[in-house]
Amino acid sequence: MEGASTRGVLSHLSLLEVQARSRGSQVPQQPSRVKELKAKVEALTSQRDQLKAELQIHKKLQKLRAPVDKQRVDGEDEEMDVDSESSELFHLMARHSELMDLLHAHNLIGGYDAITTNRGKSMCFSLATQYEGVYLDTYNLELNLKPNVRISRHNIPPFIPLNSLAEQSDLQTDVRAFLATVSQHLNAFAGRRQQLKLVKEQHKSVEVMESNLLCSILVLMFTVPKKTPLLCTLEYTDHTRCLPTQVHLNCEDELLPDSPKWKKNCSLLMEVPVHRALTAIKKASDII
Amino acid sequence: MDNSAKHLLQRLVRRIPVSMLKSTLDKWERLTAEKRKSLDFTQSKWIITQELVALYITENPNQGMWHTFQLVEPEDDAHSVELMQFKELFKSHLRELQRNVSVKIKKHTDQAVWIRVAWGDGLSSPNHLKATYVVLYLQTPYVFVNALSSKHKPLLLQALTLSTRHQQIKAANLSGQKLTALRDLLMRQYQQVKLRVEKVQAEASANRHRMARETFGDGMLPALQSAVFKLETKFKGPTNEAMTQRDEPFICSVKFSSSNLLESLRHCASSGIASTPVTPMLSSIPLKGRNYFVITDNVLTA
């Protein structure tokens, strides 16, 4: 009898112990949950404040706008009267359909994607670049059509001389030629940049000493098997091409650049994209 | 540049004995191993301090006030100017114009060319505490300048124009504290015009969102912090006859400030606070890459 009651008490005690232990592991969870909820409250409060502020501003603006909006509506009517002068409208329509036809034809022969924006007053062209079958960046260029053709928004980097290219090809009469030139410059740039990337990836033993944003100059350091460093400068002065226009070699051993082997390598570098030329040169064991 | 940080750095370095300088910097671990290697500890402490200050500034470019200039009218060989050539030309041109200048030029991995000019004159040696910093990218027309006094401005601008083979340089009307924001805005390194064949949404708010995105761009925008509109227009107000009758323009200046102005403006447009289509006054900021405008009665001047 005594044994039974002690067992009962002991088991009860151990049960309590287990309970206390499990409760002990739960307690630390609560503060983090509280933290979570507090953060949520903060976020919601700031959102509420933001919305309240916006609401206030909208109310104020509505009051201020009421007389102005009326003016604007009247103003717009006036504008439309001017616009509906036949000659100008027809001119715009003719211009618009001429460009649309041109683009349609161009698209059919692999031209650029284009859409009208700004209620038909502008056109946005999408110029894709690719190199060796790989699609690279796409650039967008928007042209305003009225009153005359002007470059509007674009995301073409500033080292592509967009404005001078626009001056060279007459934007007003030959949009296609202008776009073709821009696309040529962009594709050549993308190609040169891609070649640089491949050189860095595929030829870790070749050190890139210098390049620039336009990728129009590339200075590489080769290690010739007898451990002589050889400096190779590739100049891409024709920015519409992916291949260099000049290749210079500099070496402590002045005879090396004039050797028939390296003369051959120089002409290879002028004819073949640099990353592939380097593979061939490496294969011939001319560089490490 | 932030003078307090510079002075603090100088005072700290001054108190560290030369023998312990290298080991202290190593322990500090603030500079990468590469940068620590570039410091020549055989030089005088003064020179080392200047190099540390220069390192600090190139790592924290978003301070002080950067002003942008634009090179125009390139010569035929402007596009093939390479780094060595530019360095030589710039140093020689600047030294011709002002004796006793200390020039340091370094190209960073992101192709940015950093120039540090400490100005002296015929009598005094170059003042490294008030050095001018210039950042440019070869083959791009924009130049960012910090801490340039009006006395030295024409000299620096001329040296820059000649060494980059251009004929002229002009103010680009874009300035701010964050060099990275100015640079991103001009290099168009953010999501700008998005080509989407979207059906015209009947919902006004969807239209607003679209127009806001089209005007300012998508995603993260360069953290431009201010824009100033200087108005020189005739006063127009239905209630104030006295002012309206005046012939002279009413001169006033409006400044927008924000931790990220372009994001604020985009939000204003998409939420309807600013009317859409976005007025050219605001859209000119990302479009033309400027944040200073003078508005006269007829036109928004360039």
PDB file of N, CA and C in Angstrom, chain B residues 18-72:
ATOM      1  N   VAL B  18      55.490  56.142 -36.187  1.00  0.00           N
ATOM      2  CA  VAL B  18      55.712  55.615 -37.528  1.00  0.00           C
ATOM      3  C   VAL B  18      55.974  54.121 -37.526  1.00  0.00           C
ATOM      4  N   SER B  19      56.729  53.664 -36.538  1.00  0.00           N
ATOM      5  CA  SER B  19      57.100  52.242 -36.511  1.00  0.00           C
ATOM      6  C   SER B  19      55.883  51.355 -36.352  1.00  0.00           C
ATOM      7  N   MET B  20      54.844  51.881 -35.694  1.00  0.00           N
ATOM      8  CA  MET B  20      53.674  51.037 -35.432  1.00  0.00           C
ATOM      9  C   MET B  20      52.573  51.237 -36.459  1.00  0.00           C
ATOM     10  N   LEU B  21      52.787  52.169 -37.379  1.00  0.00           N
ATOM     11  CA  LEU B  21      51.710  52.540 -38.300  1.00  0.00           C
ATOM     12  C   LEU B  21      51.241  51.364 -39.147  1.00  0.00           C
ATOM     13  N   LYS B  22      52.202  50.671 -39.722  1.00  0.00           N
ATOM     14  CA  LYS B  22      51.811  49.577 -40.624  1.00  0.00           C
ATOM     15  C   LYS B  22      51.040  48.508 -39.871  1.00  0.00           C
ATOM     16  N   SER B  23      51.573  48.119 -38.698  1.00  0.00           N
ATOM     17  CA  SER B  23      50.915  47.030 -37.960  1.00  0.00           C
ATOM     18  C   SER B  23      49.540  47.456 -37.471  1.00  0.00           C
ATOM     19  N   THR B  24      49.408  48.756 -37.115  1.00  0.00           N
ATOM     20  CA  THR B  24      48.103  49.234 -36.663  1.00  0.00           C
ATOM     21  C   THR B  24      47.078  49.141 -37.792  1.00  0.00           C
ATOM     22  N   LEU B  25      47.482  49.572 -38.977  1.00  0.00           N
ATOM     23  CA  LEU B  25      46.557  49.522 -40.102  1.00  0.00           C
ATOM     24  C   LEU B  25      46.193  48.081 -40.441  1.00  0.00           C
ATOM     25  N   ASP B  26      47.168  47.191 -40.320  1.00  0.00           N
ATOM     26  CA  ASP B  26      46.882  45.775 -40.587  1.00  0.00           C
ATOM     27  C   ASP B  26      45.854  45.268 -39.606  1.00  0.00           C
ATOM     28  N   LYS B  27      46.020  45.614 -38.335  1.00  0.00           N
ATOM     29  CA  LYS B  27      45.100  45.118 -37.310  1.00  0.00           C
ATOM     30  C   LYS B  27      43.718  45.711 -37.498  1.00  0.00           C
ATOM     31  N   TRP B  28      43.676  46.972 -37.912  1.00  0.00           N
ATOM     32  CA  TRP B  28      42.404  47.671 -38.078  1.00  0.00           C
ATOM     33  C   TRP B  28      41.513  46.958 -39.070  1.00  0.00           C
ATOM     34  N   GLU B  29      42.123  46.347 -40.096  1.00  0.00           N
ATOM     35  CA  GLU B  29      41.414  45.557 -41.104  1.00  0.00           C
ATOM     36  C   GLU B  29      40.353  46.337 -41.860  1.00  0.00           C
ATOM     37  N   ARG B  30      40.424  47.649 -41.791  1.00  0.00           N
ATOM     38  CA  ARG B  30      39.413  48.442 -42.502  1.00  0.00           C
ATOM     39  C   ARG B  30      39.741  48.486 -43.994  1.00  0.00           C
ATOM     40  N   LEU B  31      41.078  48.479 -44.302  1.00  0.00           N
ATOM     41  CA  LEU B  31      41.476  48.519 -45.698  1.00  0.00           C
ATOM     42  C   LEU B  31      41.743  47.102 -46.170  1.00  0.00           C
ATOM     43  N   THR B  32      41.422  46.853 -47.432  1.00  0.00           N
ATOM     44  CA  THR B  32      41.714  45.529 -47.965  1.00  0.00           C
ATOM     45  C   THR B  32      43.221  45.342 -48.086  1.00  0.00           C
ATOM     46  N   ALA B  33      43.628  44.084 -48.152  1.00  0.00           N
ATOM     47  CA  ALA B  33      45.062  43.788 -48.228  1.00  0.00           C
ATOM     48  C   ALA B  33      45.700  44.482 -49.424  1.00  0.00           C
ATOM     49  N   GLU B  34      44.939  44.513 -50.517  1.00  0.00           N
ATOM     50  CA  GLU B  34      45.452  45.145 -51.743  1.00  0.00           C
ATOM     51  C   GLU B  34      45.761  46.607 -51.508  1.00  0.00           C
ATOM     52  N   LYS B  35      44.830  47.295 -50.824  1.00  0.00           N
ATOM     53  CA  LYS B  35      44.999  48.720 -50.598  1.00  0.00           C
ATOM     54  C   LYS B  35      46.156  48.972 -49.630  1.00  0.00           C
ATOM     55  N   ARG B  36      46.272  48.079 -48.647  1.00  0.00           N
ATOM     56  CA  ARG B  36      47.361  48.256 -47.686  1.00  0.00           C
ATOM     57  C   ARG B  36      48.700  48.104 -48.385  1.00  0.00           C
ATOM     58  N   LYS B  37      48.739  47.179 -49.349  1.00  0.00           N
ATOM     59  CA  LYS B  37      49.990  46.970 -50.081  1.00  0.00           C
ATOM     60  C   LYS B  37      50.354  48.204 -50.886  1.00  0.00           C
ATOM     61  N   SER B  38      49.318  48.919 -51.367  1.00  0.00           N
ATOM     62  CA  SER B  38      49.591  50.069 -52.223  1.00  0.00           C
ATOM     63  C   SER B  38      50.179  51.238 -51.450  1.00  0.00           C
ATOM     64  N   LEU B  39      50.076  51.200 -50.111  1.00  0.00           N
ATOM     65  CA  LEU B  39      50.643  52.289 -49.314  1.00  0.00           C
ATOM     66  C   LEU B  39      52.144  52.077 -49.150  1.00  0.00           C
ATOM     67  N   ASP B  40      52.903  53.109 -49.451  1.00  0.00           N
ATOM     68  CA  ASP B  40      54.355  53.001 -49.329  1.00  0.00           C
ATOM     69  C   ASP B  40      54.768  53.564 -47.985  1.00  0.00           C
ATOM     70  N   PHE B  41      55.130  52.674 -47.060  1.00  0.00           N
ATOM     71  CA  PHE B  41      55.422  53.117 -45.708  1.00  0.00           C
ATOM     72  C   PHE B  41      56.806  53.732 -45.549  1.00  0.00           C
ATOM     73  N   THR B  42      57.553  53.773 -46.651  1.00  0.00           N
ATOM     74  CA  THR B  42      58.853  54.428 -46.536  1.00  0.00           C
ATOM     75  C   THR B  42      58.705  55.936 -46.709  1.00  0.00           C
ATOM     76  N   GLN B  43      57.529  56.345 -47.161  1.00  0.00           N
ATOM     77  CA  GLN B  43      57.313  57.780 -47.362  1.00  0.00           C
ATOM     78  C   GLN B  43      57.076  58.460 -46.031  1.00  0.00           C
ATOM     79  N   SER B  44      57.079  59.785 -46.068  1.00  0.00           N
ATOM     80  CA  SER B  44      56.854  60.517 -44.821  1.00  0.00           C
ATOM     81  C   SER B  44      55.432  60.261 -44.354  1.00  0.00           C
ATOM     82  N   LYS B  45      55.227  60.422 -43.048  1.00  0.00           N
ATOM     83  CA  LYS B  45      53.918  60.186 -42.460  1.00  0.00           C
ATOM     84  C   LYS B  45      52.873  61.107 -43.088  1.00  0.00           C
ATOM     85  N   TRP B  46      53.294  62.320 -43.409  1.00  0.00           N
ATOM     86  CA  TRP B  46      52.382  63.289 -43.992  1.00  0.00           C
ATOM     87  C   TRP B  46      51.816  62.764 -45.298  1.00  0.00           C
ATOM     88  N   ILE B  47      52.724  62.192 -46.117  1.00  0.00           N
ATOM     89  CA  ILE B  47      52.276  61.665 -47.409  1.00  0.00           C
ATOM     90  C   ILE B  47      51.369  60.459 -47.207  1.00  0.00           C
ATOM     91  N   ILE B  48      51.727  59.622 -46.239  1.00  0.00           N
ATOM     92  CA  ILE B  48      50.882  58.443 -45.978  1.00  0.00           C
ATOM     93  C   ILE B  48      49.490  58.897 -45.552  1.00  0.00           C
ATOM     94  N   THR B  49      49.451  59.932 -44.704  1.00  0.00           N
ATOM     95  CA  THR B  49      48.147  60.441 -44.271  1.00  0.00           C
ATOM     96  C   THR B  49      47.324  60.880 -45.460  1.00  0.00           C
ATOM     97  N   GLN B  50      47.959  61.619 -46.378  1.00  0.00           N
ATOM     98  CA  GLN B  50      47.225  62.086 -47.552  1.00  0.00           C
ATOM     99  C   GLN B  50      46.690  60.911 -48.352  1.00  0.00           C
ATOM    100  N   GLU B  51      47.508  59.875 -48.474  1.00  0.00           N
ATOM    101  CA  GLU B  51      47.053  58.707 -49.242  1.00  0.00           C
ATOM    102  C   GLU B  51      45.879  58.044 -48.548  1.00  0.00           C
ATOM    103  N   LEU B  52      45.920  58.006 -47.208  1.00  0.00           N
ATOM    104  CA  LEU B  52      44.801  57.406 -46.479  1.00  0.00           C
ATOM    105  C   LEU B  52      43.541  58.229 -46.659  1.00  0.00           C
ATOM    106  N   VAL B  53      43.698  59.554 -46.603  1.00  0.00           N
ATOM    107  CA  VAL B  53      42.528  60.412 -46.801  1.00  0.00           C
ATOM    108  C   VAL B  53      41.957  60.203 -48.196  1.00  0.00           C
ATOM    109  N   ALA B  54      42.842  60.115 -49.188  1.00  0.00           N
ATOM    110  CA  ALA B  54      42.377  59.893 -50.563  1.00  0.00           C
ATOM    111  C   ALA B  54      41.653  58.558 -50.669  1.00  0.00           C
ATOM    112  N   LEU B  55      42.176  57.525 -50.004  1.00  0.00           N
ATOM    113  CA  LEU B  55      41.523  56.220 -50.022  1.00  0.00           C
ATOM    114  C   LEU B  55      40.133  56.318 -49.391  1.00  0.00           C
ATOM    115  N   TYR B  56      40.072  57.043 -48.277  1.00  0.00           N
ATOM    116  CA  TYR B  56      38.800  57.201 -47.577  1.00  0.00           C
ATOM    117  C   TYR B  56      37.772  57.857 -48.490  1.00  0.00           C
ATOM    118  N   ILE B  57      38.224  58.881 -49.195  1.00  0.00           N
ATOM    119  CA  ILE B  57      37.287  59.588 -50.059  1.00  0.00           C
ATOM    120  C   ILE B  57      36.833  58.741 -51.241  1.00  0.00           C
ATOM    121  N   THR B  58      37.764  57.988 -51.837  1.00  0.00           N
ATOM    122  CA  THR B  58      37.320  57.176 -52.975  1.00  0.00           C
ATOM    123  C   THR B  58      36.374  56.077 -52.522  1.00  0.00           C
ATOM    124  N   GLU B  59      36.495  55.646 -51.260  1.00  0.00           N
ATOM    125  CA  GLU B  59      35.559  54.632 -50.773  1.00  0.00           C
ATOM    126  C   GLU B  59      34.243  55.237 -50.329  1.00  0.00           C
ATOM    127  N   ASN B  60      34.237  56.498 -49.997  1.00  0.00           N
ATOM    128  CA  ASN B  60      33.013  57.166 -49.550  1.00  0.00           C
ATOM    129  C   ASN B  60      32.746  58.361 -50.433  1.00  0.00           C
ATOM    130  N   PRO B  61      32.404  58.107 -51.669  1.00  0.00           N
ATOM    131  CA  PRO B  61      32.272  59.233 -52.602  1.00  0.00           C
ATOM    132  C   PRO B  61      30.991  60.037 -52.417  1.00  0.00           C
ATOM    133  N   ASN B  62      30.072  59.502 -51.596  1.00  0.00           N
ATOM    134  CA  ASN B  62      28.782  60.187 -51.513  1.00  0.00           C
ATOM    135  C   ASN B  62      28.762  61.243 -50.431  1.00  0.00           C
ATOM    136  N   GLN B  63      29.731  62.158 -50.503  1.00  0.00           N
ATOM    137  CA  GLN B  63      29.785  63.242 -49.520  1.00  0.00           C
ATOM    138  C   GLN B  63      30.179  64.517 -50.235  1.00  0.00           C
ATOM    139  N   GLY B  64      30.086  65.577 -49.517  1.00  0.00           N
ATOM    140  CA  GLY B  64      30.459  66.860 -50.110  1.00  0.00           C
ATOM    141  C   GLY B  64      29.474  67.176 -51.208  1.00  0.00           C
ATOM    142  N   MET B  65      29.874  67.978 -52.150  1.00  0.00           N
ATOM    143  CA  MET B  65      28.962  68.352 -53.220  1.00  0.00           C
ATOM    144  C   MET B  65      29.669  68.123 -54.551  1.00  0.00           C
ATOM    145  N   TRP B  66      29.079  67.263 -55.354  1.00  0.00           N
ATOM    146  CA  TRP B  66      29.642  66.978 -56.667  1.00  0.00           C
ATOM    147  C   TRP B  66      28.911  67.793 -57.716  1.00  0.00           C
ATOM    148  N   HIS B  67      29.663  68.400 -58.613  1.00  0.00           N
ATOM    149  CA  HIS B  67      29.078  69.145 -59.722  1.00  0.00           C
ATOM    150  C   HIS B  67      29.462  68.460 -61.020  1.00  0.00           C
ATOM    151  N   THR B  68      28.521  68.427 -61.944  1.00  0.00           N
ATOM    152  CA  THR B  68      28.778  67.723 -63.197  1.00  0.00           C
ATOM    153  C   THR B  68      29.064  68.699 -64.318  1.00  0.00           C
ATOM    154  N   PHE B  69      30.022  68.341 -65.157  1.00  0.00           N
ATOM    155  CA  PHE B  69      30.315  69.110 -66.359  1.00  0.00           C
ATOM    156  C   PHE B  69      30.224  68.194 -67.551  1.00  0.00           C
ATOM    157  N   GLN B  70      29.988  68.802 -68.710  1.00  0.00           N
ATOM    158  CA  GLN B  70      29.880  67.996 -69.909  1.00  0.00           C
ATOM    159  C   GLN B  70      30.864  68.489 -70.953  1.00  0.00           C
ATOM    160  N   LEU B  71      31.649  67.559 -71.495  1.00  0.00           N
ATOM    161  CA  LEU B  71      32.601  67.890 -72.552  1.00  0.00           C
ATOM    162  C   LEU B  71      31.849  67.881 -73.868  1.00  0.00           C
ATOM    163  N   VAL B  72      32.039  68.924 -74.660  1.00  0.00           N
ATOM    164  CA  VAL B  72      31.349  68.983 -75.953  1.00  0.00           C
ATOM    165  C   VAL B  72      32.350  69.236 -77.070  1.00  0.00           C
TER     166      VAL B  72
END
